[in-house]
Amino acid sequence: MLPVMMTTKITGDFQHWASVGQQRIEARLQTLLPSADLAPQRLHQAMRYAVLGAGKRVRPLLAFAAGELTEAGPGRVALAGGAVELIHAYSLVHDDLPCMDDDVLRRGRPTCHVEFDEATALLVGDALQSLAFQVLAENCLTDDASAQLEMVRLLAAASGSRGMAGGQAIDLAAIGKSLTLPELEFMHIHKTGAIIRAATLLGARCGTALADAELHKLDHFAKCIGLAFQVIDDVLDAEATTATLGKTAGKDAQNNKPTYVSALGVGEARKLATQLHQDALAALDGFGERALRLRQLADFVVMRKF
Ligand code: GRG
């Protein structure tokens, strides 16, 4: 069951749009993933378990919203957003492994290695990552072949050692230490922000090309939202319940991890998220109505309760 995008300020119109997007991406992921009865069945069952039926799908929704800026076809954006969601799902499976965050609950269910086993969970992550790039390589996502190659490069860079994997390495090395705010920002721009940025840029690249200045503004929007997403993630880890989050609450403090809450306290962390939200919205000035969904997603990111 996909989570419903409910916040205090978000309108019914946005909820409907988000729900349509969630269903579209769910249907796309269903067909992108190998069937569970195809050999090796256990691996394919575990891949489907890790990806389908849950998750907020924030990254594909960002891709759809950015695609609306460039009049991209939703079918193409679903493929690009699906590829990003496969990378995201792989990162969650690996992050939950005993050698990393060692967690038993994800998206309201047992984590992949608990439901299956560690070796299978490792392979699930590997195979989801490969599948993401296969999806980008074997489908037509834009009429411009060089733009499509750039999309492959973007996602590879965002997920590699100078992106998400690098951010995760910094995160693991920081356990038990305190980081300065610039160090925290550097870690999260990589660990969480890089994939959120990639989702936004890939969605936009499925449509007509943006001018460099517009692309720069969209990238700045995504950078602010990626960081705001993490600041709120830290706040929710400290304030929300395990039942609401669908993952173990309070893990950051329990694992002695430096976070925006440990560095600033909840009140100041929320203020930082509000500032990032405003910066993100300011970056969209000049895009007009075409950026409506991006603005609403920015609202959702800072007001979310899960
Ligand atoms: C293992 C290479 C590697 C990277 C792991 C994503 C990640 C890096 C770790 C996850 C740990 C974590 C809680 C990060 C904070 C932000 C984040 C990515 C939260 C989970 O994303 P949501 O809230 O999850 O979008 P859903 O389940 O809704 O998709």
JSON list of N, CA, C and O in Angstrom, two decimals, residues 3-24:
[
{"chain": "A", "resi": 3, "resn": "PRO", "atom": "N", "xyz": [2.08, 5.02, 0.59]},
{"chain": "A", "resi": 3, "resn": "PRO", "atom": "CA", "xyz": [1.67, 6.04, 1.57]},
{"chain": "A", "resi": 3, "resn": "PRO", "atom": "C", "xyz": [0.96, 7.21, 0.89]},
{"chain": "A", "resi": 3, "resn": "PRO", "atom": "O", "xyz": [1.30, 7.59, -0.22]},
{"chain": "A", "resi": 4, "resn": "VAL", "atom": "N", "xyz": [-0.03, 7.77, 1.57]},
{"chain": "A", "resi": 4, "resn": "VAL", "atom": "CA", "xyz": [-0.77, 8.91, 1.02]},
{"chain": "A", "resi": 4, "resn": "VAL", "atom": "C", "xyz": [-0.03, 10.18, 1.41]},
{"chain": "A", "resi": 4, "resn": "VAL", "atom": "O", "xyz": [0.42, 10.35, 2.53]},
{"chain": "A", "resi": 5, "resn": "MET", "atom": "N", "xyz": [0.13, 11.09, 0.44]},
{"chain": "A", "resi": 5, "resn": "MET", "atom": "CA", "xyz": [0.87, 12.33, 0.66]},
{"chain": "A", "resi": 5, "resn": "MET", "atom": "C", "xyz": [0.02, 13.32, 1.43]},
{"chain": "A", "resi": 5, "resn": "MET", "atom": "O", "xyz": [-0.58, 14.22, 0.84]},
{"chain": "A", "resi": 6, "resn": "MET", "atom": "N", "xyz": [-0.09, 13.19, 2.75]},
{"chain": "A", "resi": 6, "resn": "MET", "atom": "CA", "xyz": [-0.94, 14.10, 3.52]},
{"chain": "A", "resi": 6, "resn": "MET", "atom": "C", "xyz": [-0.10, 15.05, 4.35]},
{"chain": "A", "resi": 6, "resn": "MET", "atom": "O", "xyz": [0.76, 14.63, 5.11]},
{"chain": "A", "resi": 7, "resn": "THR", "atom": "N", "xyz": [-0.30, 16.33, 4.22]},
{"chain": "A", "resi": 7, "resn": "THR", "atom": "CA", "xyz": [0.30, 17.30, 5.13]},
{"chain": "A", "resi": 7, "resn": "THR", "atom": "C", "xyz": [-0.78, 18.33, 5.44]},
{"chain": "A", "resi": 7, "resn": "THR", "atom": "O", "xyz": [-1.88, 18.25, 4.91]},
{"chain": "A", "resi": 8, "resn": "THR", "atom": "N", "xyz": [-0.44, 19.31, 6.26]},
{"chain": "A", "resi": 8, "resn": "THR", "atom": "CA", "xyz": [-1.46, 20.28, 6.64]},
{"chain": "A", "resi": 8, "resn": "THR", "atom": "C", "xyz": [-1.82, 21.23, 5.50]},
{"chain": "A", "resi": 8, "resn": "THR", "atom": "O", "xyz": [-2.96, 21.61, 5.35]},
{"chain": "A", "resi": 9, "resn": "LYS", "atom": "N", "xyz": [-0.85, 21.61, 4.67]},
{"chain": "A", "resi": 9, "resn": "LYS", "atom": "CA", "xyz": [-1.08, 22.67, 3.70]},
{"chain": "A", "resi": 9, "resn": "LYS", "atom": "C", "xyz": [-1.36, 22.17, 2.28]},
{"chain": "A", "resi": 9, "resn": "LYS", "atom": "O", "xyz": [-1.90, 22.88, 1.45]},
{"chain": "A", "resi": 10, "resn": "ILE", "atom": "N", "xyz": [-0.92, 20.95, 2.02]},
{"chain": "A", "resi": 10, "resn": "ILE", "atom": "CA", "xyz": [-1.02, 20.42, 0.66]},
{"chain": "A", "resi": 10, "resn": "ILE", "atom": "C", "xyz": [-2.49, 20.25, 0.27]},
{"chain": "A", "resi": 10, "resn": "ILE", "atom": "O", "xyz": [-3.28, 19.71, 1.01]},
{"chain": "A", "resi": 11, "resn": "THR", "atom": "N", "xyz": [-2.81, 20.68, -0.93]},
{"chain": "A", "resi": 11, "resn": "THR", "atom": "CA", "xyz": [-4.22, 20.65, -1.37]},
{"chain": "A", "resi": 11, "resn": "THR", "atom": "C", "xyz": [-4.60, 19.27, -1.89]},
{"chain": "A", "resi": 11, "resn": "THR", "atom": "O", "xyz": [-3.75, 18.44, -2.22]},
{"chain": "A", "resi": 12, "resn": "GLY", "atom": "N", "xyz": [-5.93, 19.06, -1.98]},
{"chain": "A", "resi": 12, "resn": "GLY", "atom": "CA", "xyz": [-6.45, 17.81, -2.53]},
{"chain": "A", "resi": 12, "resn": "GLY", "atom": "C", "xyz": [-5.97, 17.60, -3.95]},
{"chain": "A", "resi": 12, "resn": "GLY", "atom": "O", "xyz": [-5.73, 16.48, -4.38]},
{"chain": "A", "resi": 13, "resn": "ASP", "atom": "N", "xyz": [-5.85, 18.70, -4.69]},
{"chain": "A", "resi": 13, "resn": "ASP", "atom": "CA", "xyz": [-5.39, 18.62, -6.07]},
{"chain": "A", "resi": 13, "resn": "ASP", "atom": "C", "xyz": [-3.99, 18.00, -6.14]},
{"chain": "A", "resi": 13, "resn": "ASP", "atom": "O", "xyz": [-3.71, 17.13, -6.95]},
{"chain": "A", "resi": 14, "resn": "PHE", "atom": "N", "xyz": [-3.10, 18.40, -5.23]},
{"chain": "A", "resi": 14, "resn": "PHE", "atom": "CA", "xyz": [-1.75, 17.83, -5.21]},
{"chain": "A", "resi": 14, "resn": "PHE", "atom": "C", "xyz": [-1.80, 16.35, -4.81]},
{"chain": "A", "resi": 14, "resn": "PHE", "atom": "O", "xyz": [-1.10, 15.52, -5.39]},
{"chain": "A", "resi": 15, "resn": "GLN", "atom": "N", "xyz": [-2.65, 16.06, -3.82]},
{"chain": "A", "resi": 15, "resn": "GLN", "atom": "CA", "xyz": [-2.74, 14.65, -3.40]},
{"chain": "A", "resi": 15, "resn": "GLN", "atom": "C", "xyz": [-3.17, 13.76, -4.56]},
{"chain": "A", "resi": 15, "resn": "GLN", "atom": "O", "xyz": [-2.68, 12.65, -4.72]},
{"chain": "A", "resi": 16, "resn": "HIS", "atom": "N", "xyz": [-4.10, 14.28, -5.35]},
{"chain": "A", "resi": 16, "resn": "HIS", "atom": "CA", "xyz": [-4.57, 13.50, -6.51]},
{"chain": "A", "resi": 16, "resn": "HIS", "atom": "C", "xyz": [-3.43, 13.32, -7.51]},
{"chain": "A", "resi": 16, "resn": "HIS", "atom": "O", "xyz": [-3.17, 12.21, -7.98]},
{"chain": "A", "resi": 17, "resn": "TRP", "atom": "N", "xyz": [-2.71, 14.42, -7.80]},
{"chain": "A", "resi": 17, "resn": "TRP", "atom": "CA", "xyz": [-1.59, 14.35, -8.74]},
{"chain": "A", "resi": 17, "resn": "TRP", "atom": "C", "xyz": [-0.54, 13.35, -8.25]},
{"chain": "A", "resi": 17, "resn": "TRP", "atom": "O", "xyz": [-0.03, 12.52, -9.02]},
{"chain": "A", "resi": 18, "resn": "ALA", "atom": "N", "xyz": [-0.23, 13.43, -6.94]},
{"chain": "A", "resi": 18, "resn": "ALA", "atom": "CA", "xyz": [0.80, 12.54, -6.39]},
{"chain": "A", "resi": 18, "resn": "ALA", "atom": "C", "xyz": [0.34, 11.09, -6.44]},
{"chain": "A", "resi": 18, "resn": "ALA", "atom": "O", "xyz": [1.13, 10.19, -6.77]},
{"chain": "A", "resi": 19, "resn": "SER", "atom": "N", "xyz": [-0.94, 10.88, -6.18]},
{"chain": "A", "resi": 19, "resn": "SER", "atom": "CA", "xyz": [-1.46, 9.52, -6.19]},
{"chain": "A", "resi": 19, "resn": "SER", "atom": "C", "xyz": [-1.40, 8.91, -7.60]},
{"chain": "A", "resi": 19, "resn": "SER", "atom": "O", "xyz": [-1.03, 7.75, -7.79]},
{"chain": "A", "resi": 20, "resn": "VAL", "atom": "N", "xyz": [-1.75, 9.74, -8.60]},
{"chain": "A", "resi": 20, "resn": "VAL", "atom": "CA", "xyz": [-1.67, 9.27, -10.00]},
{"chain": "A", "resi": 20, "resn": "VAL", "atom": "C", "xyz": [-0.21, 8.93, -10.33]},
{"chain": "A", "resi": 20, "resn": "VAL", "atom": "O", "xyz": [0.09, 7.89, -10.94]},
{"chain": "A", "resi": 21, "resn": "GLY", "atom": "N", "xyz": [0.72, 9.79, -9.92]},
{"chain": "A", "resi": 21, "resn": "GLY", "atom": "CA", "xyz": [2.15, 9.55, -10.18]},
{"chain": "A", "resi": 21, "resn": "GLY", "atom": "C", "xyz": [2.64, 8.29, -9.48]},
{"chain": "A", "resi": 21, "resn": "GLY", "atom": "O", "xyz": [3.39, 7.50, -10.06]},
{"chain": "A", "resi": 22, "resn": "GLN", "atom": "N", "xyz": [2.21, 8.10, -8.24]},
{"chain": "A", "resi": 22, "resn": "GLN", "atom": "CA", "xyz": [2.62, 6.89, -7.50]},
{"chain": "A", "resi": 22, "resn": "GLN", "atom": "C", "xyz": [2.12, 5.63, -8.20]},
{"chain": "A", "resi": 22, "resn": "GLN", "atom": "O", "xyz": [2.85, 4.64, -8.32]},
{"chain": "A", "resi": 23, "resn": "GLN", "atom": "N", "xyz": [0.88, 5.69, -8.67]},
{"chain": "A", "resi": 23, "resn": "GLN", "atom": "CA", "xyz": [0.33, 4.51, -9.35]},
{"chain": "A", "resi": 23, "resn": "GLN", "atom": "C", "xyz": [1.04, 4.26, -10.68]},
{"chain": "A", "resi": 23, "resn": "GLN", "atom": "O", "xyz": [1.31, 3.12, -11.05]},
{"chain": "A", "resi": 24, "resn": "ARG", "atom": "N", "xyz": [1.36, 5.35, -11.36]},
{"chain": "A", "resi": 24, "resn": "ARG", "atom": "CA", "xyz": [2.05, 5.22, -12.65]},
{"chain": "A", "resi": 24, "resn": "ARG", "atom": "C", "xyz": [3.43, 4.58, -12.45]},
{"chain": "A", "resi": 24, "resn": "ARG", "atom": "O", "xyz": [3.84, 3.69, -13.20]}
]
